[in-house]
Tab-separated table of C-alpha atoms in Angstrom:
chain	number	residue	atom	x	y	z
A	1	UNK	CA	113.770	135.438	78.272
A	2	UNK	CA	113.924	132.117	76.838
A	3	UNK	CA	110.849	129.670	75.609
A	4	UNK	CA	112.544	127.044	77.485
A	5	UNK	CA	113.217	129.041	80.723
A	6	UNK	CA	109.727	130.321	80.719
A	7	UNK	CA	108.410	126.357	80.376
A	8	UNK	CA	110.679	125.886	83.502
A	9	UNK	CA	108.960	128.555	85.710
A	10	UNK	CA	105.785	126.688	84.582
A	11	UNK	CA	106.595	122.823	85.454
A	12	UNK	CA	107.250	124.047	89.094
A	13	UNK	CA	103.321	124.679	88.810
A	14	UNK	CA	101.523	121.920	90.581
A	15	UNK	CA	97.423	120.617	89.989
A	16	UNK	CA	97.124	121.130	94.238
A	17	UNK	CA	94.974	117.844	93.861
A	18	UNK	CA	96.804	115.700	91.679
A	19	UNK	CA	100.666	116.876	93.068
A	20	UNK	CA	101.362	116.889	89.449
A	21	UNK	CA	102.980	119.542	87.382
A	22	UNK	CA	100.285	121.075	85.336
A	23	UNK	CA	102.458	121.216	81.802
A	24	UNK	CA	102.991	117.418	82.535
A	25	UNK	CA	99.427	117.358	82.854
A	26	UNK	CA	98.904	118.911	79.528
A	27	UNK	CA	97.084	121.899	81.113
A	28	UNK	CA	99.154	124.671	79.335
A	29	UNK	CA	98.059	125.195	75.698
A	30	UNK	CA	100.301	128.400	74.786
A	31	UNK	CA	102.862	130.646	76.764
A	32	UNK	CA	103.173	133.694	74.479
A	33	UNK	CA	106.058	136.333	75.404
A	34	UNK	CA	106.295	140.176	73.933
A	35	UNK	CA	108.871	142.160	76.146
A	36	UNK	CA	108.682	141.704	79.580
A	37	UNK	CA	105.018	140.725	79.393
A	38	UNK	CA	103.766	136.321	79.080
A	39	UNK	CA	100.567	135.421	78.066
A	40	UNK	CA	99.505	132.103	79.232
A	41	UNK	CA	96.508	129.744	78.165
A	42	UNK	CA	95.071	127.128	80.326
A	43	UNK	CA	92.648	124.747	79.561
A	44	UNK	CA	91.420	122.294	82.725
A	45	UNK	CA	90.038	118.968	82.133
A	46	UNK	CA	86.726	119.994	82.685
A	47	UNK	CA	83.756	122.888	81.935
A	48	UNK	CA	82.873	122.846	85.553
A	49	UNK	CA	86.158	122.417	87.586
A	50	UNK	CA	86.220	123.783	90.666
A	51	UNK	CA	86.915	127.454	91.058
A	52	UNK	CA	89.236	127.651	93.865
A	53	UNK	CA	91.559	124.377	92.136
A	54	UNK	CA	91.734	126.229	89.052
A	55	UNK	CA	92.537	129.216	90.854
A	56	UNK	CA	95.269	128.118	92.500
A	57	UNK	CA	96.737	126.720	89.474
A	58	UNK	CA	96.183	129.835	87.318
A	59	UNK	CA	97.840	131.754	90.583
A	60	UNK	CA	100.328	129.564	90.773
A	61	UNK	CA	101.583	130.305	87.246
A	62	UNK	CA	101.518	134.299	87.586
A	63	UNK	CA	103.640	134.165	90.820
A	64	UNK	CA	106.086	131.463	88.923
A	65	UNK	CA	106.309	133.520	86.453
A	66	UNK	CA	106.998	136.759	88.312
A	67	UNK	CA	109.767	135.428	90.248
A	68	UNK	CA	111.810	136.000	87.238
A	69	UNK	CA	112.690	139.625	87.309
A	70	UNK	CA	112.715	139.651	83.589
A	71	UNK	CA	109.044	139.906	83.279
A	72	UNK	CA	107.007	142.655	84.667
A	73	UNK	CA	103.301	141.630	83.826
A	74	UNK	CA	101.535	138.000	83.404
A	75	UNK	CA	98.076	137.625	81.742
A	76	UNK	CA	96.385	134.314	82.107
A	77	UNK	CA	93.752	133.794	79.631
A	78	UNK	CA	91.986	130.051	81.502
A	79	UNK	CA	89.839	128.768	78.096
A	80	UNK	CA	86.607	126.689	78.230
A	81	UNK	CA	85.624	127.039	81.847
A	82	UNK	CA	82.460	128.299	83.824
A	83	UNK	CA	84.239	131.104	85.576
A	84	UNK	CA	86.968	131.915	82.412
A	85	UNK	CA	86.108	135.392	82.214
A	86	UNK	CA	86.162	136.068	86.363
A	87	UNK	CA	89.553	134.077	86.700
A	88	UNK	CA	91.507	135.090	83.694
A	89	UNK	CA	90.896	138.950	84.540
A	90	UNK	CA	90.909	138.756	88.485
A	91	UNK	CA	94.022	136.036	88.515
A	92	UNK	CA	96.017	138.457	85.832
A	93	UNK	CA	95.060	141.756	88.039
A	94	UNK	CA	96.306	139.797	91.046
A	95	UNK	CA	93.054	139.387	93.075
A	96	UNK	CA	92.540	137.418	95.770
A	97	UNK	CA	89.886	134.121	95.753
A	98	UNK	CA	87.656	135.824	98.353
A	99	UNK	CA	87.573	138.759	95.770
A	100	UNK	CA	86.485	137.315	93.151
A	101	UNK	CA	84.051	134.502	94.560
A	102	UNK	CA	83.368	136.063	98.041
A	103	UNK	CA	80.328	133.822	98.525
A	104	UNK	CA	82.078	130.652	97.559
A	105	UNK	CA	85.180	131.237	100.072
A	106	UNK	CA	84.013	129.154	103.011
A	107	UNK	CA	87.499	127.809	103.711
A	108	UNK	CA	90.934	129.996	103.611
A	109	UNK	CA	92.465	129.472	100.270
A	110	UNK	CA	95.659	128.652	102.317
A	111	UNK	CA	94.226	126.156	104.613
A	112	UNK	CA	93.104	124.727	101.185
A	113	UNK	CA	96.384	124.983	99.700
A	114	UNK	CA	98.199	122.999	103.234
A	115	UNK	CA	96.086	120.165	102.733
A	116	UNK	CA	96.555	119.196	99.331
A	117	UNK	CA	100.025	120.004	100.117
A	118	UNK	CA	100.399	117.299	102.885
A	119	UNK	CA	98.517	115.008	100.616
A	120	UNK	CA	101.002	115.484	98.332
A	121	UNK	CA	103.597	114.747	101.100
A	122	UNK	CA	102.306	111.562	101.695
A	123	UNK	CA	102.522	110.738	98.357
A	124	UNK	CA	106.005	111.537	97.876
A	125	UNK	CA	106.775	109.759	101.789
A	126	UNK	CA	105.149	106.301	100.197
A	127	UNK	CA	107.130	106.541	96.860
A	128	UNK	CA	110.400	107.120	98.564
A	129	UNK	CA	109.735	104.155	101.121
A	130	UNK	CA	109.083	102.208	98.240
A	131	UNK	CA	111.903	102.995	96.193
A	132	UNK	CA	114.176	102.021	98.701
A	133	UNK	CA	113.003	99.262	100.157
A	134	UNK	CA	112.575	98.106	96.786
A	135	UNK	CA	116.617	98.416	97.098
A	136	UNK	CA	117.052	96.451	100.098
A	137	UNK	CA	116.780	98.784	102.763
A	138	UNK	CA	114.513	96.234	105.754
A	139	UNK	CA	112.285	98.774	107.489
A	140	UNK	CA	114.236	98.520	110.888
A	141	UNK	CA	116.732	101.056	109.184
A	142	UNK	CA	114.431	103.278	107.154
A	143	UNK	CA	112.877	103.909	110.514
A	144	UNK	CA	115.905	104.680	112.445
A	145	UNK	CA	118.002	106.125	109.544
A	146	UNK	CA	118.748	109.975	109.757
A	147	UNK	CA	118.355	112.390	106.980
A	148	UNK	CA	121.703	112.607	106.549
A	149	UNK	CA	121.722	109.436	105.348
A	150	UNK	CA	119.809	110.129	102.205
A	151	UNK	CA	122.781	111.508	99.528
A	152	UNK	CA	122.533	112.469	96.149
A	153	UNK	CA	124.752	112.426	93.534
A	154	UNK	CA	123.081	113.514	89.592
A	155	UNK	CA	120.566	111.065	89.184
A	156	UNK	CA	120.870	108.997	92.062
A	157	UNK	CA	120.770	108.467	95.355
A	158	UNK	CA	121.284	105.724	98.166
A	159	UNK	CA	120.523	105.486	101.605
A	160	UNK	CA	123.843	104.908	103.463
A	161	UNK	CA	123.318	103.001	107.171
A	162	UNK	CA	126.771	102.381	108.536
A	163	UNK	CA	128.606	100.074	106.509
A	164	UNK	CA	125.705	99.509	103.791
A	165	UNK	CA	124.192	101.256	101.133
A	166	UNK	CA	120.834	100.787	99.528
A	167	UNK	CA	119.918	101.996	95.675
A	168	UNK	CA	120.522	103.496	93.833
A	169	UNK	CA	117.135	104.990	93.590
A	170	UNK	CA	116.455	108.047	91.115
A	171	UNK	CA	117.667	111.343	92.878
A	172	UNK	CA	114.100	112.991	91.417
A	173	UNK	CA	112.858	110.896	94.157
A	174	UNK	CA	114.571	111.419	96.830
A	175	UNK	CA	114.511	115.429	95.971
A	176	UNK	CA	110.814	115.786	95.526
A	177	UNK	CA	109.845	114.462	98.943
A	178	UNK	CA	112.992	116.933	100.574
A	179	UNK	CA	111.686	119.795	98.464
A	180	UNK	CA	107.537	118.815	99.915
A	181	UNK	CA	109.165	118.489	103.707
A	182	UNK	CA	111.329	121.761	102.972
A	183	UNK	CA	107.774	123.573	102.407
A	184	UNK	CA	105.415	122.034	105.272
A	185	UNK	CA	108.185	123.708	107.506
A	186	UNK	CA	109.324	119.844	108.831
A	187	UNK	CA	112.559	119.574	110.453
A	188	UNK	CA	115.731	119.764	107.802
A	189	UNK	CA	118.632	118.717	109.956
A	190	UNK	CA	120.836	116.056	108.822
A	191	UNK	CA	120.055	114.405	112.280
A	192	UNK	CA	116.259	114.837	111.998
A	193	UNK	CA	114.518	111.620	111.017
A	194	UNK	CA	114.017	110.300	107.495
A	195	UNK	CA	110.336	109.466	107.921
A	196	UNK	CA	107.935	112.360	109.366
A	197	UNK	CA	104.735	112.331	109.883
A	198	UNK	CA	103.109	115.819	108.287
A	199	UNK	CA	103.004	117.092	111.910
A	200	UNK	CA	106.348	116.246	112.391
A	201	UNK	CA	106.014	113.192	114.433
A	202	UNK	CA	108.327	109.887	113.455
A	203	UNK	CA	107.359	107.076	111.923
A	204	UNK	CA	109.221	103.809	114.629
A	205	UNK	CA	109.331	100.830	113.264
A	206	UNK	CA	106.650	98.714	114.699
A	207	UNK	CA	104.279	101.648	113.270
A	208	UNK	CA	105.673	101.460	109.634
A	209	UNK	CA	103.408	98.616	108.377
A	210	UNK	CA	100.015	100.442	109.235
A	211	UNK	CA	101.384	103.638	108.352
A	212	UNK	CA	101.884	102.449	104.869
A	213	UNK	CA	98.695	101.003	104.439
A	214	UNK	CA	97.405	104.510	105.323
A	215	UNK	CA	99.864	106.082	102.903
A	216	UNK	CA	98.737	103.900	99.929
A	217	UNK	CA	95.261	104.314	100.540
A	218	UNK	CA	95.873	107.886	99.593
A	219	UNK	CA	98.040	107.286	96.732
A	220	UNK	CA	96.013	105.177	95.017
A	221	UNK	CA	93.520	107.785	95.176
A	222	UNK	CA	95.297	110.219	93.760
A	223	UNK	CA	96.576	108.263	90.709
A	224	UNK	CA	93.363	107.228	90.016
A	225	UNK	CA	92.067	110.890	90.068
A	226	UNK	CA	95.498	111.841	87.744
A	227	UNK	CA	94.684	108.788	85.202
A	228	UNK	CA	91.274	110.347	85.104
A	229	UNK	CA	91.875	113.743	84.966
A	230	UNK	CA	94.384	112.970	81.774
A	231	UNK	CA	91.639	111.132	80.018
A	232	UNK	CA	88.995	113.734	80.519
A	233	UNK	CA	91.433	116.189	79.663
A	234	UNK	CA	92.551	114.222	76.032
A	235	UNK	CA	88.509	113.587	75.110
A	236	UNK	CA	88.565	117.099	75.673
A	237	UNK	CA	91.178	118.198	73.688
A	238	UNK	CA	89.593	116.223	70.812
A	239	UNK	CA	86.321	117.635	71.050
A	240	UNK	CA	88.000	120.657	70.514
A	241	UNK	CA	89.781	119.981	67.490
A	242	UNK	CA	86.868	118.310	65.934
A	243	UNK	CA	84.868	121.332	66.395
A	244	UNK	CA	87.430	123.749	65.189
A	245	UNK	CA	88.304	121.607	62.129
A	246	UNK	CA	84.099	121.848	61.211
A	247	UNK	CA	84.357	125.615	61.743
A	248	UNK	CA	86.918	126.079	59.673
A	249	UNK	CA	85.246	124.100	56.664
């Protein structure tokens, strides 16, 4: 299998927190293949990250990776963390969280997993909004307008609203918040509305306004936990090399 396709698998990998990929991130150091079997290295931000985040990511990368029928066995090696030898043996055996830290699973792992994933919803909801009102669409249409409306084409993508368009806006947009609404189960139908609420409820719109105050409360959290995570993550990375470099003399 290919270097590249293997880096592929891995960018589908998200930090549940952050709704980031984690090789964007920087989180992947080295993805080493022999045969059918991948190594991969992972190195989080911080010593003390929380087990069940980095578990999910470290998960996350063994099932990406075994989707691809040309690999038969993942090891994930997770470097410089309080639980590296617990996770990188129990994640590559394919244990469970409540296995491996049964008295620190006090919420399901995939109740855990829902919510960051409808905080990532959000997320991609607001930037979409944005984006195209930011091309002219008033919010009387964005919260009428069917999904049907929303077309693709490469890189782009408009919202068409009988005889106008608005955009183009970049199709990555557009396709990330389908792919999040795909996986919260929310209605897919080209006549479902455009904007959903995570329980499936549409946005009208007199509610619009407040709902996007809402919406960028969360956002801005979340880029300011991203920008943070990154920096933490490149003082790391320094450390690092500054201590190997004086090992090594």
């Amino acid at each position: 299998m290919e270097t590249k396709a293997l880096w592929t698998q891995l960018e589908r990998v998200l930090d549940p927190e952050l709704d980031e990929s984690i090789v964007r991130l920087g989180f992947v150091q080295r993805v080493e293949q022999e045969g059918q079997r991948v190594r991969v290295v992972l190195r989080l931000p911080t010593y003390w990250c929380s087990p069940n985040f980095a578990y999910l990511m470290a998960d996350g990368v063994r099932r990406a990776l075994l989707e691809r029928s040309e690999i038969a066995q993942v090891e994930i090696v997770l470097e410089d963390h309080f639980a590296s030898d617990v996770l990188s043996r129990g994640v590559s055996a394919g244990r469970s969280f409540c296995e491996l830290f049964p008295d620190e699973a006090t919420e399901e792992l995939e109740e855990l997993r829902k919510r960051f994933l409808i905080k990532g919803y959000l997320s991609r909801l607001l930037v979409l909004v944005q984006a195209l009102r930011n091309a002219g669409a008033p919010g009387s249409v964005l919260a009428r307008t069917r999904l049907a409306a929303l077309v693709s084409s490469g890189e782009d993508a408009w919202l068409c609203d009988e005889d106008n368009r608005y955009g183009p806006i970049r199709a990555r947009i557009a396709d990330r918040y389908l792919a999040r609404r795909a996986e919260l189960g929310l209605p897919m139908d080209a006549d479902a509305p455009l904007l959903l609420r995570p329980d499936g409820s549409a946005i009208g719109e007199e509610e619009l306004p407040d709902e996007l105050r809402r919406l960028r409360a969360t956002v801005v959290n979340l880029r300011a936990s991203t920008a943070l995570c990154e920096a933490l993550l490149e003082s790391r990375q320094q450390w690092w090399t500054a201590e190997r470099k004086e090992a090594l003399r």
